Short mmCIF file of C-alpha atoms in Angstrom, two decimals:
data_model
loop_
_atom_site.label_atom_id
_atom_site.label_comp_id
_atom_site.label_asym_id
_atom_site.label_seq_id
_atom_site.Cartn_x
_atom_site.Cartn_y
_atom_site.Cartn_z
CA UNK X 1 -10.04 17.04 -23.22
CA UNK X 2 -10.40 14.18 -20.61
CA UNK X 3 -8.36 11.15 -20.79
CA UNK X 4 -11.58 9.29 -20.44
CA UNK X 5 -13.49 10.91 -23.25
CA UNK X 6 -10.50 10.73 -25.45
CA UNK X 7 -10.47 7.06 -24.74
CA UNK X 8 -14.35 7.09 -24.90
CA UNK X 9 -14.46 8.58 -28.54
CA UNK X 10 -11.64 6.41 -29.72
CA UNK X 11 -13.52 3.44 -28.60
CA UNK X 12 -16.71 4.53 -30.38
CA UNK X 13 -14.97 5.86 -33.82
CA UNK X 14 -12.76 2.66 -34.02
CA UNK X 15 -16.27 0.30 -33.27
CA UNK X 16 -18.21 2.54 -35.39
CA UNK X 17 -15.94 1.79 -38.43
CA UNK X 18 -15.82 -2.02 -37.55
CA UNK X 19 -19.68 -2.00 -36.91
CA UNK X 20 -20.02 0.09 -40.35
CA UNK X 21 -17.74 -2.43 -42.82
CA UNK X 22 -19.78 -5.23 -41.27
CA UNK X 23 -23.23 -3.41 -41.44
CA UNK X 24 -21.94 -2.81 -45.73
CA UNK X 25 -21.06 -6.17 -46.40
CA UNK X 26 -24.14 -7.77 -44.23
CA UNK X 27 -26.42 -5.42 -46.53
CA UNK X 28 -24.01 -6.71 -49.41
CA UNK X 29 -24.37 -10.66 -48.56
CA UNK X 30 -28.15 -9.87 -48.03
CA UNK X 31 -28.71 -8.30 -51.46
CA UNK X 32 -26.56 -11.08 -53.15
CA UNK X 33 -28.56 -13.54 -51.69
CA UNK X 34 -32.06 -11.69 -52.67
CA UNK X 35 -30.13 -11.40 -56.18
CA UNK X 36 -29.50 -15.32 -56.61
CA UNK X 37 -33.05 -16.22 -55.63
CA UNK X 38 -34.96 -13.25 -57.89
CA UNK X 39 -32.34 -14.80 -60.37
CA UNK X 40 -33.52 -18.62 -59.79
CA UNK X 41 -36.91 -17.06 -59.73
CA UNK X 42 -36.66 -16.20 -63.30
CA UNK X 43 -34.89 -19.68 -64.06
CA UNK X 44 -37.58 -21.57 -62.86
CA UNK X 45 -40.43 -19.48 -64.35
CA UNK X 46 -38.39 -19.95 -68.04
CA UNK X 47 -38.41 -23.90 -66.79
CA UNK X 48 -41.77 -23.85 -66.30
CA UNK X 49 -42.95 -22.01 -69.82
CA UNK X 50 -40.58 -25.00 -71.69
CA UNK X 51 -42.58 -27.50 -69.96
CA UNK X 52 -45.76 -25.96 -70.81
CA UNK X 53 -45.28 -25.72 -74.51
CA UNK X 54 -44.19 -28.97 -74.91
CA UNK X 55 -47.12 -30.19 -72.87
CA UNK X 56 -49.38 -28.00 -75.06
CA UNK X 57 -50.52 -25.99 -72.20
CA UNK X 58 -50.00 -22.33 -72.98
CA UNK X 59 -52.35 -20.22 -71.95
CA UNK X 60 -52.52 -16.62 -74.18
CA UNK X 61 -51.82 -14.38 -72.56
CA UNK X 62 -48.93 -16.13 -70.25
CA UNK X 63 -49.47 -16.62 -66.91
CA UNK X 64 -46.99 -14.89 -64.46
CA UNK X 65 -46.85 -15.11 -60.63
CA UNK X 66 -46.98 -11.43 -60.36
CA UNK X 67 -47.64 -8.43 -62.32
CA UNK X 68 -44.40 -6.91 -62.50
CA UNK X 69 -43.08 -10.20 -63.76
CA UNK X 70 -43.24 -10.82 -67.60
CA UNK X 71 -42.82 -13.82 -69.68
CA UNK X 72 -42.25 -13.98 -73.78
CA UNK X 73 -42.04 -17.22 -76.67
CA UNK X 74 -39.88 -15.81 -79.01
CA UNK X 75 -40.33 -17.77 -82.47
CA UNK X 76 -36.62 -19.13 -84.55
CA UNK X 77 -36.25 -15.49 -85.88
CA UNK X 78 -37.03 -13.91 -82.72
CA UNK X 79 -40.54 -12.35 -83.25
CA UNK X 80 -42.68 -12.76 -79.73
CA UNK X 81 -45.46 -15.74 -80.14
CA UNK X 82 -47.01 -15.18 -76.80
CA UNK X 83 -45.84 -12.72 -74.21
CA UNK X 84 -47.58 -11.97 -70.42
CA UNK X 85 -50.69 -9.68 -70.20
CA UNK X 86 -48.60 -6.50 -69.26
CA UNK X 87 -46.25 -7.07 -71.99
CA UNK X 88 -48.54 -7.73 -74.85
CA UNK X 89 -47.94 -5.85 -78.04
CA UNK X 90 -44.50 -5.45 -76.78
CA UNK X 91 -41.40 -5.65 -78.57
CA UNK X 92 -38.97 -8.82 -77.26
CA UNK X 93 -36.93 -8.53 -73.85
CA UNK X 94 -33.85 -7.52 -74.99
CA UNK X 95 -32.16 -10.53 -72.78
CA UNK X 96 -29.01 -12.25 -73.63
CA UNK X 97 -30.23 -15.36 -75.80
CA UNK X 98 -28.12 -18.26 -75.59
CA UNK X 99 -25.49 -19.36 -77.68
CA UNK X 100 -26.47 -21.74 -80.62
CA UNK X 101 -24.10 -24.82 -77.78
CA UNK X 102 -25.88 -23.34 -75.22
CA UNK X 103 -29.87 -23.89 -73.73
CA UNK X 104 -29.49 -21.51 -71.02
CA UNK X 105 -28.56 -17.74 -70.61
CA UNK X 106 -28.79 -15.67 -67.57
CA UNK X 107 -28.72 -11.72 -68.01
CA UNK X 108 -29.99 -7.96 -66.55
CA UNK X 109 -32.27 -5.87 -68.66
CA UNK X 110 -32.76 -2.25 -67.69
CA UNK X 111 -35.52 0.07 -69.28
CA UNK X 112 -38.02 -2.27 -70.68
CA UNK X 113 -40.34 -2.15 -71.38
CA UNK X 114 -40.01 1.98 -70.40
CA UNK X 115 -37.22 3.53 -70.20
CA UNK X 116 -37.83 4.26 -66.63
CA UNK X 117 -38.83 0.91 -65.77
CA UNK X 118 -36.49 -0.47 -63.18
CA UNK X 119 -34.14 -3.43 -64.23
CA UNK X 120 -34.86 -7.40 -64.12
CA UNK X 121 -33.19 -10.20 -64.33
CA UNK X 122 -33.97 -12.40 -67.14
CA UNK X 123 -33.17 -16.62 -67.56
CA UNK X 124 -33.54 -17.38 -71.82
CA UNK X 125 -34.09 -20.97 -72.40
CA UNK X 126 -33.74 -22.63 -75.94
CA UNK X 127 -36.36 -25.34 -76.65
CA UNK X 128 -37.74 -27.30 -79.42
CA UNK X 129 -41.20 -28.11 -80.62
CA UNK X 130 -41.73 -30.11 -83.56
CA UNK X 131 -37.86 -29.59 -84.20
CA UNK X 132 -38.52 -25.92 -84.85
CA UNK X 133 -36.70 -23.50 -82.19
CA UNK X 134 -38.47 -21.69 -79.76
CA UNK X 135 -36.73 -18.91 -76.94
CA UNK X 136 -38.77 -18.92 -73.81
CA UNK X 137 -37.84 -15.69 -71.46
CA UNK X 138 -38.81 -15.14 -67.85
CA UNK X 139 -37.82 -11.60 -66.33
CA UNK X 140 -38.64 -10.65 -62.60
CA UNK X 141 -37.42 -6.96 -61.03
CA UNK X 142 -34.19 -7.19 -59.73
CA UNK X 143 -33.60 -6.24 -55.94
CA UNK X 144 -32.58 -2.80 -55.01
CA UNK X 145 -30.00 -1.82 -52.33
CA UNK X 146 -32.15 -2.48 -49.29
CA UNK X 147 -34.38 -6.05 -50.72
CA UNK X 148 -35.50 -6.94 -47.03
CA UNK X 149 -35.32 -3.42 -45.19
CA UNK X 150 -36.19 -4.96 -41.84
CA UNK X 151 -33.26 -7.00 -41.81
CA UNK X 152 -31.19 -3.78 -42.67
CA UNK X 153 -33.69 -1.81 -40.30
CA UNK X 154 -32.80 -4.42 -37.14
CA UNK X 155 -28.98 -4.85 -38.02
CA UNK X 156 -28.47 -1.03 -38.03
CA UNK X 157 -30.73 -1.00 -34.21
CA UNK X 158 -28.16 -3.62 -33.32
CA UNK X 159 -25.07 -1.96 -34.84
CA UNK X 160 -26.39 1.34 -33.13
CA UNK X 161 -26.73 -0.49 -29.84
CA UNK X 162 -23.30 -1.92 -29.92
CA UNK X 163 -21.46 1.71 -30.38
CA UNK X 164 -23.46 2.94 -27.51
CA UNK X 165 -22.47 -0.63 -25.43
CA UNK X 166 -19.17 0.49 -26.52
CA UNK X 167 -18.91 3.51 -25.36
CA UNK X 168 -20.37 3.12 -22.07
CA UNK X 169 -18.19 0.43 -21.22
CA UNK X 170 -15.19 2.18 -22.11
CA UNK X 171 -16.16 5.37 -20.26
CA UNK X 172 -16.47 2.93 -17.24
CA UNK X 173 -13.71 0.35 -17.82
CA UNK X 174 -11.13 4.36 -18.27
CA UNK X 175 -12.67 5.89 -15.49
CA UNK X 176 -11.98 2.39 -13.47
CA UNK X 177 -8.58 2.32 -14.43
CA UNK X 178 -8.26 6.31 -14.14
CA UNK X 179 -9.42 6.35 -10.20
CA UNK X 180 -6.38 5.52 -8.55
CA UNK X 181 -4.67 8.20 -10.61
CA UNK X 182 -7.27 10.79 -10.03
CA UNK X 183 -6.61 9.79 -6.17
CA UNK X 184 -2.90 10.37 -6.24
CA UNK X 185 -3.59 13.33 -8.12
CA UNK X 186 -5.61 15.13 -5.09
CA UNK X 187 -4.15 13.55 -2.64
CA UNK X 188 -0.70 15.47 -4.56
CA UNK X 189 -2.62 18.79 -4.63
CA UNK X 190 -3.38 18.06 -1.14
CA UNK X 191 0.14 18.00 0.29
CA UNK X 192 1.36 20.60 -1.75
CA UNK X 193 -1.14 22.91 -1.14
CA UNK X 194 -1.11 22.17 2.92
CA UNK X 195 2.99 21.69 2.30
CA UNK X 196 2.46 18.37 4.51
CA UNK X 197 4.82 16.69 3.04
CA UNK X 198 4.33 13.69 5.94
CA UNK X 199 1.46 12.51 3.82
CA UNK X 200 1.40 10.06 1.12
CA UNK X 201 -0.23 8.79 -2.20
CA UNK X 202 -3.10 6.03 -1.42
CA UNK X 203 -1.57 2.62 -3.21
CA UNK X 204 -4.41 0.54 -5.55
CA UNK X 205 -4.49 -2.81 -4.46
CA UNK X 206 -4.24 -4.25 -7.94
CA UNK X 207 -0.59 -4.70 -8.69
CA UNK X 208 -0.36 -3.39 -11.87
CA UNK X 209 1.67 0.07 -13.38
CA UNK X 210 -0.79 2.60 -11.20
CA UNK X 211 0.45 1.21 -8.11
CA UNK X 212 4.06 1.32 -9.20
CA UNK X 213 3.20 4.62 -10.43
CA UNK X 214 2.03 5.01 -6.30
CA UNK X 215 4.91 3.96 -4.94
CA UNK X 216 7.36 6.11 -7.13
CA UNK X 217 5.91 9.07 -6.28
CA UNK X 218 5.47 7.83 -2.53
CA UNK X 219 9.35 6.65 -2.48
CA UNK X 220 9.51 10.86 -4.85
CA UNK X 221 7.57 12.56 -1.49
CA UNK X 222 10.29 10.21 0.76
CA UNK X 223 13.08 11.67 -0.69
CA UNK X 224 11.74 15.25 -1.03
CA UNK X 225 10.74 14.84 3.02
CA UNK X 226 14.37 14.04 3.97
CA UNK X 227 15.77 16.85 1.16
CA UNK X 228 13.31 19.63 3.04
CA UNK X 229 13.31 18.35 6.64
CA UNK X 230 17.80 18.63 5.82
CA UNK X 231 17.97 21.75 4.48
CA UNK X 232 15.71 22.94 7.33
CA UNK X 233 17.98 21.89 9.71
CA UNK X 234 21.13 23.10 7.59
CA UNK X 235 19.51 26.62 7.69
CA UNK X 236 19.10 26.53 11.05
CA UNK X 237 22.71 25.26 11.78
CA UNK X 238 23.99 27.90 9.33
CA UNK X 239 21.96 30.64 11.52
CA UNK X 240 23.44 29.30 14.67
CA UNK X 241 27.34 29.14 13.34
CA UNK X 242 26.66 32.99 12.02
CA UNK X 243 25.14 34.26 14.86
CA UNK X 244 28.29 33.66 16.49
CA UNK X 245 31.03 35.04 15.02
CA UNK X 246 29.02 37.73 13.93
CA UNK X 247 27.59 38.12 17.59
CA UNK X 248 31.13 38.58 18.97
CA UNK X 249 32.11 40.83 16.20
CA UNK X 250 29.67 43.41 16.27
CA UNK X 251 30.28 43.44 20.53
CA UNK X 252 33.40 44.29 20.03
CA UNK X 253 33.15 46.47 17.49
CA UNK X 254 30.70 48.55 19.52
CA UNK X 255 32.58 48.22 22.70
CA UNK X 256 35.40 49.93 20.97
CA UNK X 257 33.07 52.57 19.71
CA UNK X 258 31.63 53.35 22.62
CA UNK X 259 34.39 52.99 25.11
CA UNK X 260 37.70 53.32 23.12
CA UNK X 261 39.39 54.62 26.62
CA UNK X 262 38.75 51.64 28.33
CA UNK X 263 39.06 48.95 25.47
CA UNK X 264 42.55 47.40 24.24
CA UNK X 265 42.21 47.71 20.79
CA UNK X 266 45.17 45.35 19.98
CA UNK X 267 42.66 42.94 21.47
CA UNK X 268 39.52 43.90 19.90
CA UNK X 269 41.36 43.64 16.32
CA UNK X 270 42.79 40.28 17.44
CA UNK X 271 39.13 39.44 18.34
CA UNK X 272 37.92 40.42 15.22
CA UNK X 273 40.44 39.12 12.73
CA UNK X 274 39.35 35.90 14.81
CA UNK X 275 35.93 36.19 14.20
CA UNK X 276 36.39 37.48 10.57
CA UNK X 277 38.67 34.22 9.65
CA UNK X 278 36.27 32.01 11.15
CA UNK X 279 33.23 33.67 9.06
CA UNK X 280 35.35 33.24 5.93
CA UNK X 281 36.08 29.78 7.05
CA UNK X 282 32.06 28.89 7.34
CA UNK X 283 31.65 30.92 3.88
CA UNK X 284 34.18 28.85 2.00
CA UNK X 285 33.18 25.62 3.26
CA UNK X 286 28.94 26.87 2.57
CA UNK X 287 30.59 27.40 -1.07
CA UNK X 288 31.60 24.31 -1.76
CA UNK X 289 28.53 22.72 -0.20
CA UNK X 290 26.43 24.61 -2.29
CA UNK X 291 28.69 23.35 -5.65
CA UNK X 292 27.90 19.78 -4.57
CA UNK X 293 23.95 20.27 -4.01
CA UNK X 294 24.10 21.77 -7.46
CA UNK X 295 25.74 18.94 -8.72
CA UNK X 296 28.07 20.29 -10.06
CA UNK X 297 31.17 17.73 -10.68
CA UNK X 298 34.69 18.02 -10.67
CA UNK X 299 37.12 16.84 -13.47
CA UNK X 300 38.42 13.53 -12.65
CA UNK X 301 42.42 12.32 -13.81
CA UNK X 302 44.82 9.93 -12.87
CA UNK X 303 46.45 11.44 -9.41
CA UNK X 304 49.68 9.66 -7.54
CA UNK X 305 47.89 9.99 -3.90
CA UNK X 306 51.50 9.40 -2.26
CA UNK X 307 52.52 12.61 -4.60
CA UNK X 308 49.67 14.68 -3.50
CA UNK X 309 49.56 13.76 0.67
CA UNK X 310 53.39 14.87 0.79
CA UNK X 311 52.49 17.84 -1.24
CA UNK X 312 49.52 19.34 0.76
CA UNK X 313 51.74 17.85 4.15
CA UNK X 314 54.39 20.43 2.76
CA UNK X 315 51.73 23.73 2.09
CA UNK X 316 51.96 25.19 5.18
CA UNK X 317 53.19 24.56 8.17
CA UNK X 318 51.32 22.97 11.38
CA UNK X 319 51.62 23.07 15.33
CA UNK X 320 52.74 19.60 14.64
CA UNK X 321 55.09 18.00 12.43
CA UNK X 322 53.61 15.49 10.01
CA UNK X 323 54.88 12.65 9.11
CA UNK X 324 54.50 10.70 5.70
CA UNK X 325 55.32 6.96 4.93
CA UNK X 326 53.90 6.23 1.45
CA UNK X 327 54.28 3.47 -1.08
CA UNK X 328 55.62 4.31 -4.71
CA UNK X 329 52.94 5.15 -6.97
CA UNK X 330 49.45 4.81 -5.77
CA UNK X 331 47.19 5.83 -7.99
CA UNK X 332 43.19 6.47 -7.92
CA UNK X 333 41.53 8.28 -10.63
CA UNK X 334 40.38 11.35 -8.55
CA UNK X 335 39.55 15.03 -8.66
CA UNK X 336 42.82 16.71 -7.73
CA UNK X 337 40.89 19.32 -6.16
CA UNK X 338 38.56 17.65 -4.48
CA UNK X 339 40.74 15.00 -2.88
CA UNK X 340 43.26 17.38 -2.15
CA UNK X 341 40.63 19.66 0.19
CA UNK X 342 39.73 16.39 1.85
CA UNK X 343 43.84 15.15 2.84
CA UNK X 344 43.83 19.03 3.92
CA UNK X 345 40.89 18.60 6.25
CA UNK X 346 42.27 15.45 7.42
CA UNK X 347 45.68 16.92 8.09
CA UNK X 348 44.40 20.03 9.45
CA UNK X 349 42.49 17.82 12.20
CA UNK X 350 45.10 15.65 13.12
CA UNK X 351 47.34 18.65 13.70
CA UNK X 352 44.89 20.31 15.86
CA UNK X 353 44.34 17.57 18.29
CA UNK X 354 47.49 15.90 18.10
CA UNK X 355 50.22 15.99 20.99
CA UNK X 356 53.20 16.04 19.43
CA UNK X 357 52.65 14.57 15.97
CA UNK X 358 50.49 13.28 13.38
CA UNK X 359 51.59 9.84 11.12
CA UNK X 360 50.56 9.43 7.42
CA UNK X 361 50.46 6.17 5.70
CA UNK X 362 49.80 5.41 2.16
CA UNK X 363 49.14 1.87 0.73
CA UNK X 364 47.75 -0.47 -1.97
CA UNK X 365 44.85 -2.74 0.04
CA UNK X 366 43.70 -5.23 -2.18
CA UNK X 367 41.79 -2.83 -4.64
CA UNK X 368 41.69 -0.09 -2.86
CA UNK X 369 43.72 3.00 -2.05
CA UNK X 370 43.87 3.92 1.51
CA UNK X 371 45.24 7.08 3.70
CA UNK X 372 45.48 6.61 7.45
CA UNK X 373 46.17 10.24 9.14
CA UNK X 374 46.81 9.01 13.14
CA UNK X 375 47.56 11.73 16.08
CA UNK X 376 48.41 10.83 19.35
CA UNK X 377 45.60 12.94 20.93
CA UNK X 378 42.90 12.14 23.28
CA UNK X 379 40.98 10.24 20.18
CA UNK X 380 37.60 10.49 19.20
CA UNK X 381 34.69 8.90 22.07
CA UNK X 382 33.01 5.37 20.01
CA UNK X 383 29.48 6.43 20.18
CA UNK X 384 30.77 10.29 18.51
CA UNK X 385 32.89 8.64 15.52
CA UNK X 386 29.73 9.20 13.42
CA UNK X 387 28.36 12.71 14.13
CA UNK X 388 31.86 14.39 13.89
CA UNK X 389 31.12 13.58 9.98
CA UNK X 390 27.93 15.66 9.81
CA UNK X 391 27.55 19.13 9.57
CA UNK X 392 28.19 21.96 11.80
CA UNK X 393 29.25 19.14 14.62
CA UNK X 394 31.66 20.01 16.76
CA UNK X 395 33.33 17.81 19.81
CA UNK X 396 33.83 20.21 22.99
CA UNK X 397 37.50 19.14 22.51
CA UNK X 398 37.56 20.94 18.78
CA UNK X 399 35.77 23.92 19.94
CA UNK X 400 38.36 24.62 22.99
CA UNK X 401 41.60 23.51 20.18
CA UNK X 402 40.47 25.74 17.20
CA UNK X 403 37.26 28.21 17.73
CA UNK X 404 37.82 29.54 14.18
CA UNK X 405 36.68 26.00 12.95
CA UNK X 406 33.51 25.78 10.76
CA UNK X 407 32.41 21.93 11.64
CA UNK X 408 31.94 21.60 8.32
CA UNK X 409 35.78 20.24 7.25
CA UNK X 410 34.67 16.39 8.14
CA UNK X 411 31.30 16.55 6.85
CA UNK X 412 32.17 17.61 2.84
CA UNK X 413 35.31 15.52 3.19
CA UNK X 414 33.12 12.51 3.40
CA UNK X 415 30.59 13.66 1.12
CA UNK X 416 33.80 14.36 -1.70
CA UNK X 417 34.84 10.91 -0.90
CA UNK X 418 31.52 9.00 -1.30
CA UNK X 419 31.32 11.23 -4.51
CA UNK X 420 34.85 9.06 -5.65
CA UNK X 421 32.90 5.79 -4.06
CA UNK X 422 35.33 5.71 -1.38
CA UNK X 423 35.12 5.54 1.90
CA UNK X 424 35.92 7.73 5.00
CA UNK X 425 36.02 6.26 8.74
CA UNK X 426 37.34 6.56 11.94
CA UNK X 427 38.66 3.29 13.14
CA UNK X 428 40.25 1.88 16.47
CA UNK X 429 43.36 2.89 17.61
CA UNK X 430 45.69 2.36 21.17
CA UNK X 431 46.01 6.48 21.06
CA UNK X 432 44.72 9.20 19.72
CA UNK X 433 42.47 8.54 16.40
CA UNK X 434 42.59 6.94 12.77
CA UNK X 435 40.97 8.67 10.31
CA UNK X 436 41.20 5.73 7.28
CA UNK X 437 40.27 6.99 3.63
CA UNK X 438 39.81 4.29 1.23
CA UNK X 439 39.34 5.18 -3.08
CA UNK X 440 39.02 2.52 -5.62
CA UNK X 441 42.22 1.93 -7.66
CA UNK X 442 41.62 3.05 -11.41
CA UNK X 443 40.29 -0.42 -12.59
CA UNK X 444 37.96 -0.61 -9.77
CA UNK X 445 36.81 3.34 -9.87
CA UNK X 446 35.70 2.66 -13.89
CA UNK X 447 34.08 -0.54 -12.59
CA UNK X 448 31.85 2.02 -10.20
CA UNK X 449 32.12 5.06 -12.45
CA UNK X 450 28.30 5.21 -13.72
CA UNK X 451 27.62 4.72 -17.84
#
């Protein structure tokens, strides 16, 4: 069911049940009111029978202002003296008589003088004529549930009025409030269904929780544009780096095949183990890509970063020697793994465009941990220092030193980095290039660690 005629019927039930108590206790006030003056009615009718008899002005039979009102002098032992015309003959109205302290007495009498006659209210007043006692009694009907019906009749018209009122406003004032949300919703089916993803939400003008509701999914469609528009291009760089290796592979393959007279095949299995390592390269590095967009995260501990540079400087060896110069006991709090694949990257890269060597540095700055990994090679141009950190970028200068490279090594360093809310740049340098990694120190890491 429709927000709006949920809303709509909530509106109406909830009025309906406010409009009904009031509508039960107008009717009740109403009645109570018709009550006290059929009541005073009978009071002053009793009044008026005392001030008769002791005027001497009795008429036989009494005279009542209406025929369903009757009227009774009850003698001291309580046998009728004079009664109304419809009453004559009739035994005494069995009303409450007042107490001997007492000259007036208000009661109800039901089923007089008939047992299906309806009830009255009856006023008893105790008066004296020639010091002997005399009861005069005045009874007139007593209201039913509905004494003025018109007045019920036009309250009800109102009440029926106002739940109507009520629920035509709300339909409006929910379908008001609902239209910007109806427009984000098909403007949402819209993009998704043309996969325009360029397009966005219309924002209300009122600046209320609809239009921050607009701009979430807006800032939602942002994010999801960049996301689509960078695996696009990641699918297409992939393609490219594939094409390549497996281009190269398959030509020589076939060359072999076809020609193996004329082919060297010392050289065709070089070429291949060439290709092959670089393919493995791209399929390792596509792994752990594909672990990060998952989200998956690493384990973090405390790691001695001087401990772990000379350790992955001392894996394997490199064209180039590598040199360390580390201070005692830096720590970060760090994924061993992670951070370990990125001082291998860094190494790796030094090595390969180095001259004759590659200098490591680790220090305390301030807060932060930092790695500087310097060659002496031709360096890295200014306006390139950021796009050798994204992916599948590769310098004409890496592609001639290493063609088995994946151009991926830079790129998921600096995304494992950022993941440790480091830092990873390439700063100025007389020769060669810098490459400066910066992690917070424990204290500061837990400061930026997320709760």
């Amino acid at each position: 069911m429709p927000i709006k005629v949920r809303m709509s019927v909530a509106a109406v039930l909830v009025t309906g049940l406010l409009v009904g108590a009031l509508y039960a206790v107008l009717l009740v006030l109403i009645r109570q009111e018709a009550v006290d003056e059929a009541q005073l009615h009978a009071s002053r009718a009793a009044q008026r029978l005392v001030f008769d008899a002791e005027a001497d002005k009795l008429s036989s039979p009494l005279i009542t202002s209406g025929q369903d009102e009757f009227a009774q002098i009850l003698g001291r032992k309580g046998q009728v003296v004079k009664a109304s015309a419809t009453i004559v003959g009739e035994p005494s109205i069995p009303a409450t008589l007042p107490a001997p302290q007492e000259l007036r007495s208000d009661s109800s009498v039901c089923g007089y003088p008939r047992p299906d006659s309806p009830c009255l209210l009856a006023t008893a007043h105790r008066f004296f004529l020639e010091n002997k006692p005399f009861i005069a009694i005045a009874a007139t009907p007593e209201p039913g549930l509905l004494p003025r019906p018109m007045w019920a009749l036009l309250f009800g018209v109102v009440a029926i009025v106002a739940l109507i009122l009520r629920g035509v406003s709300m339909w409006w004032a929910v379908g008001r409030t609902l239209a910007p949300v109806e427009a984000i919703r098909a403007e949402m089916d819209r993009i998704i269904t043309a996969t325009d993803l360029h397009r966005r939400v219309p924002l209300p003008d009122r600046r209320d929780e609809i239009q921050r509701l607009a701009m979430s999914v807006n800032a939602t469609l942002d994010r999801l544009e960049r996301a689509v528009e960078q695996q696009r291009r990641f699918v297409s760089d992939v393609s490219h780096e594939l094409r390549s290796p497996i281009t190269g592979l398959r030509t020589g393959l076939e060359a072999a095949a076809l020609l193996p007279d004329e082919i060297d095949r010392d050289e065709v299995v070089e070429s291949a183990l060439t290709a092959t390592e670089r393919l493995e390269n791209i399929v390792a590095d596509l792994l752990v890509l594909a672990r990060r967009d998952a989200g998956i995260p690493d384990r973090t501990e405390p790691v001695d970063l001087a401990a772990l540079v000379r350790q992955e400087a001392d894996r394997r060896p490199r064209r180039v020697p590598v040199t360390v110069t580390a201070d005692p006991r830096v720590m970060v709090e760090a994924s061993t793994l992670g951070i370990g694949r990125v001082l291998t990257n860094l190494l790796d890269n030094g090595a390969r465009h180095a001259r004759t060597a590659v200098q490591v540095r680790v220090f305390m700055d301030g807060e932060d941990a930092v790695v500087s990994v310097h060659d002496d090679g031709h360096g890295v141009p200014a306006g390139s220092r950021e796009r050798v950190f994204e992916r599948f970028v590769r310098l004409d200068e890496g592609r001639r030193r290493d063609p088995r490279g994946s151009g991926l090594g830079l790129a998921i360093s600096r995304e494992i980095v950022r993941d440790h809310h480091g830092s990873l740049t390439i700063v100025d340098s007389p020769v060669g290039a810098c490459f400066v990694l910066r992690l917070p120190a424990p204290e500061s890491a837990a400061a930026h660690r997320p709760a």
